[in-house]
Amino acid sequence: MIRSVVRGVGAAKPARLVKNADLEGIVETSDEWIVQRTGIRQRYIAGEGETTASLGEAAARAALDNAGMTPDDIDLIILATSTPDNTFPASAVDIQARLGMTHGFAFDMQAVCSGFVYAISTADLYIRGGMAKRVLVIGSETFSRLLDWNDRTTCVLFGDGAGAVVLEGNEGRGLTSDRGILTANLRSDGSHKQKLYVDGGPSSTQTVGHLRMEGREVFKHAVGMITDVIEASFSEAGITAEDVDWFVPHQANKRIIDASAKKLNLAEEKVVITVDQHGNTSAASVPLALATAVADGRIKQGDLVLLEAMGGGFTWGAVLLRW
Ligand code: ACO
């Protein structure tokens, strides 16, 4: 059976670090309020010349280095983003060109904060269906450029960054057969559109727009949706929370993560938390967290890793994989 195995992981952050205290001069807020309500202490914000494509390229190069591969080894690039450099072409194609690739194919995937989980599930299907052998899956975002910097209820929550993984089919490469993606479950429900959306777009307003969110409403739905889809994954894989070595959730809010882990009986020490360091980086949050936990030696080959995300749409999903 062909399985898609993670062979490398990488991350890229903008140069500029913005601490909570730095936001006190922009909107009426405080470090105490932000930490208490969200767990966020700092975030990175893209500066001049830093874009979704440039951050995505840097994360992709780091993941390729980590995998011991070059762009020549890659057949497909899937970029999860809601903040592309241009309306079109896809920023994935820009990254393909930046990597010097003129072979294979590349496209963007848009599922907001669930983008990376959607993209890695899609990459898995291309590999198992035989259309690609090695796929670069990137989550890259510059949400700072969609924020209303006068709206304290949203601008303190988000950050910019990118993360990437190289996925490879395990056939014929001597990779042990129990490694790779075991289950992927995706969900969406467009009836929640107004709770989290951008009030612009080429077709509706011919503007870029700003992020709008009913934070309390999002919070209310998040834990139930996340735990439902994870329980479906557990039952499909025939495992329990005890079998999971690492829970790598979407990093939106520490209270959502803690409540989800508690409801699932996932021990606190198995939860990878980076929201304090990065804020909510949307589709980049899961691969950034993965890159952090691999670099510091927590996630190791053979570990059972649970990825989860939930975001605008609403979209949500979970992926179980053996590292
Ligand atoms: N600084 C200080 N005070 C603030 C700020 C701020 N940045 N923002 C809001 N407040 C005030 C409000 O005005 C309100 O004041 P009032 O009581 O005088 O009206 C008070 O703080 C409480 O506001 P609430 O919105 O009730 O605060 P809540 O505890 O719900 O926390 C938050 C808000 C952090 C947005 C929370 O609802 C949340 O995390 N929701 C989930 C949203 C999310 O994470 N979205 C990310 C994308 S979706 C996803 O990734 C899951």
mmCIF file of C-alpha atoms and ligand atoms in Angstrom:
data_model
loop_
_atom_site.group_PDB
_atom_site.id
_atom_site.type_symbol
_atom_site.label_atom_id
_atom_site.label_comp_id
_atom_site.label_asym_id
_atom_site.label_seq_id
_atom_site.Cartn_x
_atom_site.Cartn_y
_atom_site.Cartn_z
ATOM 1 C CA MET A 1 0.000 0.000 0.000
ATOM 2 C CA ILE A 2 1.374 3.414 -0.971
ATOM 3 C CA ARG A 3 1.575 5.852 1.922
ATOM 4 C CA SER A 4 2.746 9.482 1.875
ATOM 5 C CA VAL A 5 5.661 9.971 4.258
ATOM 6 C CA VAL A 6 6.987 13.305 5.538
ATOM 7 C CA ARG A 7 10.663 13.408 4.488
ATOM 8 C CA GLY A 8 11.507 16.969 5.494
ATOM 9 C CA VAL A 9 10.087 20.011 7.210
ATOM 10 C CA GLY A 10 11.066 23.689 7.229
ATOM 11 C CA ALA A 11 9.922 27.118 8.363
ATOM 12 C CA ALA A 12 10.430 30.797 7.626
ATOM 13 C CA LYS A 13 9.537 33.846 9.695
ATOM 14 C CA PRO A 14 9.633 37.517 8.776
ATOM 15 C CA ALA A 15 12.527 39.493 10.279
ATOM 16 C CA ARG A 16 10.352 41.842 12.358
ATOM 17 C CA LEU A 17 9.265 40.622 15.788
ATOM 18 C CA VAL A 18 6.279 42.448 17.315
ATOM 19 C CA LYS A 19 5.615 41.885 21.002
ATOM 20 C CA ASN A 20 2.237 42.477 22.631
ATOM 21 C CA ALA A 21 3.568 45.618 24.315
ATOM 22 C CA ASP A 22 4.401 47.052 20.873
ATOM 23 C CA LEU A 23 0.678 46.879 19.982
ATOM 24 C CA GLU A 24 -0.268 49.013 22.985
ATOM 25 C CA GLY A 25 0.809 52.048 20.939
ATOM 26 C CA ILE A 26 -1.443 51.113 17.979
ATOM 27 C CA VAL A 27 -4.770 50.122 19.608
ATOM 28 C CA GLU A 28 -6.158 50.232 23.132
ATOM 29 C CA THR A 29 -4.981 46.867 24.410
ATOM 30 C CA SER A 30 -2.539 45.346 26.877
ATOM 31 C CA ASP A 31 -0.066 42.485 27.062
ATOM 32 C CA GLU A 32 -2.108 41.144 29.991
ATOM 33 C CA TRP A 33 -5.412 41.069 28.018
ATOM 34 C CA ILE A 34 -3.827 39.380 24.980
ATOM 35 C CA VAL A 35 -1.954 36.730 27.015
ATOM 36 C CA GLN A 36 -4.938 35.949 29.228
ATOM 37 C CA ARG A 37 -7.496 35.648 26.377
ATOM 38 C CA THR A 38 -5.292 34.004 23.733
ATOM 39 C CA GLY A 39 -1.897 32.856 25.056
ATOM 40 C CA ILE A 40 -0.197 35.008 22.380
ATOM 41 C CA ARG A 41 2.967 36.877 23.515
ATOM 42 C CA GLN A 42 4.482 37.911 20.197
ATOM 43 C CA ARG A 43 4.167 37.512 16.438
ATOM 44 C CA TYR A 44 6.300 38.195 13.341
ATOM 45 C CA ILE A 45 5.068 40.778 10.834
ATOM 46 C CA ALA A 46 6.236 40.891 7.195
ATOM 47 C CA GLY A 47 8.207 43.960 6.157
ATOM 48 C CA GLU A 48 9.052 45.457 2.800
ATOM 49 C CA GLY A 49 9.975 42.771 0.261
ATOM 50 C CA GLU A 50 8.597 39.963 2.420
ATOM 51 C CA THR A 51 5.532 38.368 0.845
ATOM 52 C CA THR A 52 3.623 35.092 0.935
ATOM 53 C CA ALA A 53 5.704 33.844 -2.023
ATOM 54 C CA SER A 54 9.087 34.898 -0.567
ATOM 55 C CA LEU A 55 8.311 33.371 2.847
ATOM 56 C CA GLY A 56 6.911 30.255 1.162
ATOM 57 C CA GLU A 57 10.060 29.921 -0.950
ATOM 58 C CA ALA A 58 12.272 30.169 2.151
ATOM 59 C CA ALA A 59 10.220 27.536 4.016
ATOM 60 C CA ALA A 60 10.270 25.276 0.922
ATOM 61 C CA ARG A 61 14.062 25.527 0.644
ATOM 62 C CA ALA A 62 14.419 24.692 4.346
ATOM 63 C CA ALA A 63 12.143 21.643 3.958
ATOM 64 C CA LEU A 64 14.061 20.449 0.871
ATOM 65 C CA ASP A 65 17.389 20.809 2.766
ATOM 66 C CA ASN A 66 15.909 18.881 5.691
ATOM 67 C CA ALA A 67 14.797 16.120 3.278
ATOM 68 C CA GLY A 68 18.182 16.051 1.499
ATOM 69 C CA MET A 69 16.409 16.864 -1.781
ATOM 70 C CA THR A 70 16.520 19.572 -4.454
ATOM 71 C CA PRO A 71 13.709 21.189 -6.474
ATOM 72 C CA ASP A 72 14.483 18.662 -9.247
ATOM 73 C CA ASP A 73 13.080 15.920 -6.993
ATOM 74 C CA ILE A 74 9.665 17.607 -6.670
ATOM 75 C CA ASP A 75 6.684 16.895 -8.997
ATOM 76 C CA LEU A 76 4.047 19.102 -7.421
ATOM 77 C CA ILE A 77 3.799 22.175 -5.175
ATOM 78 C CA ILE A 78 0.606 22.868 -3.245
ATOM 79 C CA LEU A 79 0.549 26.207 -1.437
ATOM 80 C CA ALA A 80 -2.095 26.719 1.226
ATOM 81 C CA THR A 81 -2.777 30.430 1.535
ATOM 82 C CA SER A 82 -5.550 33.012 1.800
ATOM 83 C CA THR A 83 -3.112 35.866 1.230
ATOM 84 C CA PRO A 84 -1.580 35.268 -2.224
ATOM 85 C CA ASP A 85 0.784 37.898 -3.661
ATOM 86 C CA ASN A 86 -1.627 38.462 -6.568
ATOM 87 C CA THR A 87 -5.223 37.525 -7.277
ATOM 88 C CA PHE A 88 -3.667 35.415 -10.017
ATOM 89 C CA PRO A 89 -1.464 33.658 -10.963
ATOM 90 C CA ALA A 90 -1.272 31.358 -7.975
ATOM 91 C CA SER A 91 1.615 32.158 -5.624
ATOM 92 C CA ALA A 92 2.504 28.447 -5.824
ATOM 93 C CA VAL A 93 3.555 29.048 -9.438
ATOM 94 C CA ASP A 94 5.658 32.022 -8.309
ATOM 95 C CA ILE A 95 7.356 29.767 -5.721
ATOM 96 C CA GLN A 96 7.905 27.140 -8.430
ATOM 97 C CA ALA A 97 9.732 29.769 -10.535
ATOM 98 C CA ARG A 98 11.713 31.060 -7.539
ATOM 99 C CA LEU A 99 12.907 27.484 -6.955
ATOM 100 C CA GLY A 100 14.023 27.302 -10.590
ATOM 101 C CA MET A 101 11.494 24.595 -11.453
ATOM 102 C CA THR A 102 10.115 24.409 -14.984
ATOM 103 C CA HIS A 103 8.830 20.861 -14.634
ATOM 104 C CA GLY A 104 5.869 19.508 -12.675
ATOM 105 C CA PHE A 105 2.900 21.641 -11.606
ATOM 106 C CA ALA A 106 1.820 23.959 -8.807
ATOM 107 C CA PHE A 107 -1.401 25.422 -7.466
ATOM 108 C CA ASP A 108 -2.819 27.331 -4.496
ATOM 109 C CA MET A 109 -5.395 25.931 -2.114
ATOM 110 C CA GLN A 110 -7.642 28.152 -0.040
ATOM 111 C CA ALA A 111 -9.254 26.884 3.142
ATOM 112 C CA VAL A 112 -8.113 29.718 5.442
ATOM 113 C CA CYS A 113 -6.720 28.373 8.748
ATOM 114 C CA SER A 114 -7.444 24.771 7.654
ATOM 115 C CA GLY A 115 -5.452 25.302 4.434
ATOM 116 C CA PHE A 116 -2.451 23.188 5.384
ATOM 117 C CA VAL A 117 -4.585 20.255 6.534
ATOM 118 C CA TYR A 118 -6.562 20.441 3.268
ATOM 119 C CA ALA A 119 -3.329 20.721 1.236
ATOM 120 C CA ILE A 120 -1.500 17.802 2.852
ATOM 121 C CA SER A 121 -4.633 15.632 2.414
ATOM 122 C CA THR A 122 -4.760 16.619 -1.272
ATOM 123 C CA ALA A 123 -1.036 15.926 -1.737
ATOM 124 C CA ASP A 124 -1.586 12.473 -0.211
ATOM 125 C CA LEU A 125 -4.264 11.730 -2.844
ATOM 126 C CA TYR A 126 -1.963 12.818 -5.720
ATOM 127 C CA ILE A 127 0.766 10.515 -4.369
ATOM 128 C CA ARG A 128 -1.528 7.546 -3.753
ATOM 129 C CA GLY A 129 -3.237 8.102 -7.119
ATOM 130 C CA GLY A 130 0.145 7.960 -8.878
ATOM 131 C CA MET A 131 0.126 11.521 -10.302
ATOM 132 C CA ALA A 132 3.052 12.672 -8.143
ATOM 133 C CA LYS A 133 5.929 11.030 -6.287
ATOM 134 C CA ARG A 134 7.202 13.916 -4.178
ATOM 135 C CA VAL A 135 5.134 16.949 -3.213
ATOM 136 C CA LEU A 136 6.100 20.190 -1.506
ATOM 137 C CA VAL A 137 3.201 21.206 0.725
ATOM 138 C CA ILE A 138 3.561 24.792 1.920
ATOM 139 C CA GLY A 139 1.464 26.975 4.222
ATOM 140 C CA SER A 140 2.408 30.634 3.846
ATOM 141 C CA GLU A 141 0.512 33.727 4.958
ATOM 142 C CA THR A 142 0.838 37.481 5.349
ATOM 143 C CA PHE A 143 -2.367 38.106 7.312
ATOM 144 C CA SER A 144 -0.940 41.417 8.593
ATOM 145 C CA ARG A 145 -1.883 42.828 5.172
ATOM 146 C CA LEU A 146 -5.546 41.876 5.587
ATOM 147 C CA LEU A 147 -5.943 43.227 9.110
ATOM 148 C CA ASP A 148 -7.798 46.371 10.102
ATOM 149 C CA TRP A 149 -5.112 47.882 12.350
ATOM 150 C CA ASN A 150 -7.805 50.032 14.036
ATOM 151 C CA ASP A 151 -9.752 46.944 15.166
ATOM 152 C CA ARG A 152 -8.303 45.684 18.450
ATOM 153 C CA THR A 153 -10.583 42.636 18.445
ATOM 154 C CA THR A 154 -8.716 41.152 15.460
ATOM 155 C CA CYS A 155 -5.357 42.871 14.852
ATOM 156 C CA VAL A 156 -3.717 41.499 18.013
ATOM 157 C CA LEU A 157 -4.452 37.866 17.085
ATOM 158 C CA PHE A 158 -2.576 37.217 13.852
ATOM 159 C CA GLY A 159 1.001 36.959 12.569
ATOM 160 C CA ASP A 160 2.875 36.189 9.342
ATOM 161 C CA GLY A 161 5.071 33.222 8.442
ATOM 162 C CA ALA A 162 5.458 30.020 6.465
ATOM 163 C CA GLY A 163 6.074 26.320 6.982
ATOM 164 C CA ALA A 164 6.549 23.461 4.536
ATOM 165 C CA VAL A 165 6.883 19.696 4.342
ATOM 166 C CA VAL A 166 8.151 17.371 1.622
ATOM 167 C CA LEU A 167 5.867 14.359 1.217
ATOM 168 C CA GLU A 168 7.030 11.262 -0.616
ATOM 169 C CA GLY A 169 5.311 8.023 -1.575
ATOM 170 C CA ASN A 170 6.892 5.127 0.345
ATOM 171 C CA GLU A 171 6.977 2.759 -2.638
ATOM 172 C CA GLY A 172 10.398 1.548 -3.638
ATOM 173 C CA ARG A 173 12.402 3.908 -1.419
ATOM 174 C CA GLY A 174 13.017 1.539 1.470
ATOM 175 C CA LEU A 175 10.740 3.533 3.769
ATOM 176 C CA THR A 176 9.026 1.321 6.315
ATOM 177 C CA SER A 177 5.442 0.689 5.316
ATOM 178 C CA ASP A 178 3.823 1.755 8.590
ATOM 179 C CA ARG A 179 5.090 5.349 8.178
ATOM 180 C CA GLY A 180 3.002 8.019 6.483
ATOM 181 C CA ILE A 181 -0.483 9.492 6.438
ATOM 182 C CA LEU A 182 -2.980 7.063 7.986
ATOM 183 C CA THR A 183 -6.238 9.040 7.855
ATOM 184 C CA ALA A 184 -7.442 12.438 6.648
ATOM 185 C CA ASN A 185 -10.871 13.848 7.460
ATOM 186 C CA LEU A 186 -12.050 17.195 6.123
ATOM 187 C CA ARG A 187 -15.228 19.174 6.783
ATOM 188 C CA SER A 188 -16.767 22.514 5.786
ATOM 189 C CA ASP A 189 -19.993 24.394 6.431
ATOM 190 C CA GLY A 190 -20.476 27.609 4.471
ATOM 191 C CA SER A 191 -23.478 28.706 6.513
ATOM 192 C CA HIS A 192 -20.992 30.207 9.011
ATOM 193 C CA LYS A 193 -19.463 32.607 6.449
ATOM 194 C CA GLN A 194 -20.353 35.818 8.281
ATOM 195 C CA LYS A 195 -18.568 34.775 11.485
ATOM 196 C CA LEU A 196 -15.119 34.998 9.919
ATOM 197 C CA TYR A 197 -14.504 36.494 6.488
ATOM 198 C CA VAL A 198 -12.729 39.203 4.515
ATOM 199 C CA ASP A 199 -15.017 42.048 3.446
ATOM 200 C CA GLY A 200 -13.411 42.422 0.017
ATOM 201 C CA GLY A 201 -12.529 40.435 -3.077
ATOM 202 C CA PRO A 202 -12.127 40.931 -6.833
ATOM 203 C CA SER A 203 -15.627 39.859 -7.829
ATOM 204 C CA SER A 204 -17.694 41.386 -5.026
ATOM 205 C CA THR A 205 -15.998 44.709 -4.268
ATOM 206 C CA GLN A 206 -12.876 44.986 -6.445
ATOM 207 C CA THR A 207 -10.914 45.611 -3.229
ATOM 208 C CA VAL A 208 -8.641 43.489 -1.050
ATOM 209 C CA GLY A 209 -10.718 44.073 2.080
ATOM 210 C CA HIS A 210 -10.130 43.458 5.782
ATOM 211 C CA LEU A 211 -10.593 40.465 8.053
ATOM 212 C CA ARG A 212 -13.851 40.565 10.052
ATOM 213 C CA MET A 213 -14.588 38.162 12.864
ATOM 214 C CA GLU A 214 -17.188 37.479 15.512
ATOM 215 C CA GLY A 215 -14.584 36.076 17.897
ATOM 216 C CA ARG A 216 -16.972 34.772 20.531
ATOM 217 C CA GLU A 217 -19.053 32.935 17.871
ATOM 218 C CA VAL A 218 -15.942 31.326 16.368
ATOM 219 C CA PHE A 219 -14.804 30.269 19.826
ATOM 220 C CA LYS A 220 -18.222 28.756 20.575
ATOM 221 C CA HIS A 221 -18.075 26.415 17.546
ATOM 222 C CA ALA A 222 -14.342 25.651 17.484
ATOM 223 C CA VAL A 223 -13.916 23.032 20.215
ATOM 224 C CA GLY A 224 -16.948 20.917 19.191
ATOM 225 C CA MET A 225 -15.988 20.904 15.502
ATOM 226 C CA ILE A 226 -12.333 20.096 16.190
ATOM 227 C CA THR A 227 -13.045 17.264 18.620
ATOM 228 C CA ASP A 228 -15.763 15.744 16.370
ATOM 229 C CA VAL A 229 -13.463 15.407 13.370
ATOM 230 C CA ILE A 230 -10.600 14.078 15.525
ATOM 231 C CA GLU A 231 -12.872 11.465 17.090
ATOM 232 C CA ALA A 232 -13.868 10.382 13.552
ATOM 233 C CA SER A 233 -10.151 10.004 12.711
ATOM 234 C CA PHE A 234 -9.488 7.961 15.862
ATOM 235 C CA SER A 235 -12.345 5.629 15.080
ATOM 236 C CA GLU A 236 -11.268 5.233 11.417
ATOM 237 C CA ALA A 237 -7.677 4.420 12.452
ATOM 238 C CA GLY A 238 -8.789 2.210 15.359
ATOM 239 C CA ILE A 239 -6.752 4.156 17.912
ATOM 240 C CA THR A 240 -7.346 6.103 21.126
ATOM 241 C CA ALA A 241 -5.937 9.375 22.453
ATOM 242 C CA GLU A 242 -3.361 7.370 24.424
ATOM 243 C CA ASP A 243 -1.759 6.129 21.184
ATOM 244 C CA VAL A 244 -1.044 9.696 19.985
ATOM 245 C CA ASP A 245 2.533 10.865 20.631
ATOM 246 C CA TRP A 246 2.093 14.481 19.518
ATOM 247 C CA PHE A 247 -0.946 16.688 18.996
ATOM 248 C CA VAL A 248 -0.094 19.545 16.613
ATOM 249 C CA PRO A 249 -3.201 21.740 16.476
ATOM 250 C CA HIS A 250 -3.892 24.923 14.554
ATOM 251 C CA GLN A 251 -2.441 27.709 16.669
ATOM 252 C CA ALA A 252 -5.264 30.267 17.006
ATOM 253 C CA ASN A 253 -5.872 30.510 20.706
ATOM 254 C CA LYS A 254 -4.382 28.568 23.634
ATOM 255 C CA ARG A 255 -7.798 28.354 25.306
ATOM 256 C CA ILE A 256 -9.266 26.561 22.242
ATOM 257 C CA ILE A 257 -6.263 24.189 22.123
ATOM 258 C CA ASP A 258 -6.412 23.419 25.866
ATOM 259 C CA ALA A 259 -10.178 22.830 25.817
ATOM 260 C CA SER A 260 -9.911 20.526 22.764
ATOM 261 C CA ALA A 261 -7.046 18.502 24.282
ATOM 262 C CA LYS A 262 -8.942 18.158 27.556
ATOM 263 C CA LYS A 263 -12.139 16.999 25.853
ATOM 264 C CA LEU A 264 -10.144 14.393 23.883
ATOM 265 C CA ASN A 265 -8.159 13.224 26.936
ATOM 266 C CA LEU A 266 -4.886 14.187 25.243
ATOM 267 C CA ALA A 267 -2.204 14.748 27.887
ATOM 268 C CA GLU A 268 -0.931 18.318 28.153
ATOM 269 C CA GLU A 269 2.706 17.297 27.583
ATOM 270 C CA LYS A 270 1.802 15.849 24.157
ATOM 271 C CA VAL A 271 0.439 19.173 22.860
ATOM 272 C CA VAL A 272 2.723 21.317 20.696
ATOM 273 C CA ILE A 273 2.088 25.001 21.411
ATOM 274 C CA THR A 274 3.615 27.802 19.347
ATOM 275 C CA VAL A 275 0.766 30.335 19.384
ATOM 276 C CA ASP A 276 2.641 32.207 22.143
ATOM 277 C CA GLN A 277 5.569 32.752 19.726
ATOM 278 C CA HIS A 278 3.841 33.189 16.345
ATOM 279 C CA GLY A 279 0.243 34.289 16.969
ATOM 280 C CA ASN A 280 -2.304 32.857 14.539
ATOM 281 C CA THR A 281 -0.534 32.423 11.186
ATOM 282 C CA SER A 282 -3.553 30.737 9.539
ATOM 283 C CA ALA A 283 -2.442 28.075 7.018
ATOM 284 C CA ALA A 284 1.178 28.422 8.169
ATOM 285 C CA SER A 285 0.458 27.602 11.801
ATOM 286 C CA VAL A 286 0.479 23.778 11.649
ATOM 287 C CA PRO A 287 3.675 23.423 9.539
ATOM 288 C CA LEU A 288 5.397 26.116 11.644
ATOM 289 C CA ALA A 289 4.495 24.158 14.779
ATOM 290 C CA LEU A 290 5.652 20.892 13.152
ATOM 291 C CA ALA A 291 8.980 22.475 12.167
ATOM 292 C CA THR A 292 9.439 23.741 15.735
ATOM 293 C CA ALA A 293 8.748 20.348 17.341
ATOM 294 C CA VAL A 294 10.993 18.497 14.853
ATOM 295 C CA ALA A 295 13.859 20.991 15.274
ATOM 296 C CA ASP A 296 13.793 20.737 19.077
ATOM 297 C CA GLY A 297 13.790 16.925 18.938
ATOM 298 C CA ARG A 298 10.269 16.270 20.218
ATOM 299 C CA ILE A 299 8.816 14.671 17.051
ATOM 300 C CA LYS A 300 10.898 11.683 15.980
ATOM 301 C CA GLN A 301 10.615 8.957 13.351
ATOM 302 C CA GLY A 302 7.914 6.451 14.282
ATOM 303 C CA ASP A 303 5.860 8.901 16.380
ATOM 304 C CA LEU A 304 2.100 9.051 15.841
ATOM 305 C CA VAL A 305 1.269 12.692 15.083
ATOM 306 C CA LEU A 306 -2.199 14.251 15.018
ATOM 307 C CA LEU A 307 -2.692 17.453 12.994
ATOM 308 C CA GLU A 308 -5.860 19.539 13.313
ATOM 309 C CA ALA A 309 -7.158 22.872 12.050
ATOM 310 C CA MET A 310 -10.312 24.956 11.989
ATOM 311 C CA GLY A 311 -10.937 28.286 10.313
ATOM 312 C CA GLY A 312 -12.992 30.596 8.116
ATOM 313 C CA GLY A 313 -15.842 29.073 6.149
ATOM 314 C CA PHE A 314 -16.057 27.274 8.467
ATOM 315 C CA THR A 315 -13.543 24.679 7.335
ATOM 316 C CA TRP A 316 -11.974 22.097 9.617
ATOM 317 C CA GLY A 317 -10.162 18.786 9.517
ATOM 318 C CA ALA A 318 -7.699 16.345 11.040
ATOM 319 C CA VAL A 319 -4.818 14.239 9.710
ATOM 320 C CA LEU A 320 -3.180 11.302 11.525
ATOM 321 C CA LEU A 321 0.288 10.303 10.419
ATOM 322 C CA ARG A 322 3.159 8.084 11.495
ATOM 323 C CA TRP A 323 6.289 10.285 11.303
HETATM 324 N N1 ACO B 1 -7.532 44.382 24.066
HETATM 325 C C1 ACO B 1 -8.282 44.727 25.111
HETATM 326 N N2 ACO B 1 -9.611 44.513 25.176
HETATM 327 C C2 ACO B 1 -10.193 43.915 24.122
HETATM 328 C C3 ACO B 1 -9.466 43.530 22.985
HETATM 329 C C4 ACO B 1 -8.085 43.782 22.985
HETATM 330 N N3 ACO B 1 -7.300 43.437 21.956
HETATM 331 N N4 ACO B 1 -10.309 42.956 22.111
HETATM 332 C C5 ACO B 1 -11.539 42.974 22.656
HETATM 333 N N5 ACO B 1 -11.458 43.555 23.878
HETATM 334 C C6 ACO B 1 -12.542 43.782 24.815
HETATM 335 C C7 ACO B 1 -13.896 43.756 24.161
HETATM 336 O O1 ACO B 1 -14.193 45.005 23.595
HETATM 337 C C8 ACO B 1 -14.801 43.406 25.310
HETATM 338 O O2 ACO B 1 -15.027 44.562 26.066
HETATM 339 P P1 ACO B 1 -16.495 44.847 26.712
HETATM 340 O O3 ACO B 1 -16.702 43.705 27.651
HETATM 341 O O4 ACO B 1 -16.289 46.165 27.367
HETATM 342 O O5 ACO B 1 -17.432 44.844 25.551
HETATM 343 C C9 ACO B 1 -13.935 42.459 26.158
HETATM 344 O O6 ACO B 1 -12.575 42.693 25.744
HETATM 345 C C10 ACO B 1 -14.281 40.987 25.986
HETATM 346 O O7 ACO B 1 -14.395 40.717 24.616
HETATM 347 P P2 ACO B 1 -14.799 39.288 24.081
HETATM 348 O O8 ACO B 1 -14.860 39.320 22.599
HETATM 349 O O9 ACO B 1 -15.970 38.764 24.831
HETATM 350 O O10 ACO B 1 -13.535 38.449 24.564
HETATM 351 P P3 ACO B 1 -13.313 36.914 24.468
HETATM 352 O O11 ACO B 1 -13.004 36.373 25.798
HETATM 353 O O12 ACO B 1 -14.340 36.211 23.631
HETATM 354 O O13 ACO B 1 -11.929 36.852 23.661
HETATM 355 C C11 ACO B 1 -11.178 36.383 21.446
HETATM 356 C C12 ACO B 1 -11.888 37.367 22.358
HETATM 357 C C13 ACO B 1 -9.743 36.237 21.938
HETATM 358 C C14 ACO B 1 -11.185 36.904 20.021
HETATM 359 C C15 ACO B 1 -11.896 35.021 21.526
HETATM 360 O O14 ACO B 1 -13.261 35.159 21.329
HETATM 361 C C16 ACO B 1 -11.356 34.042 20.545
HETATM 362 O O15 ACO B 1 -10.213 33.631 20.613
HETATM 363 N N6 ACO B 1 -12.192 33.582 19.597
HETATM 364 C C17 ACO B 1 -11.745 32.637 18.609
HETATM 365 C C18 ACO B 1 -11.406 33.382 17.425
HETATM 366 C C19 ACO B 1 -10.157 32.932 16.750
HETATM 367 O O16 ACO B 1 -9.222 32.441 17.345
HETATM 368 N N7 ACO B 1 -10.148 33.137 15.458
HETATM 369 C C20 ACO B 1 -9.025 32.867 14.678
HETATM 370 C C21 ACO B 1 -9.394 32.361 13.365
HETATM 371 S S1 ACO B 1 -10.449 30.995 13.460
HETATM 372 C C22 ACO B 1 -9.561 29.870 14.059
HETATM 373 O O17 ACO B 1 -8.397 29.865 13.742
HETATM 374 C C23 ACO B 1 -10.153 28.943 14.997
#
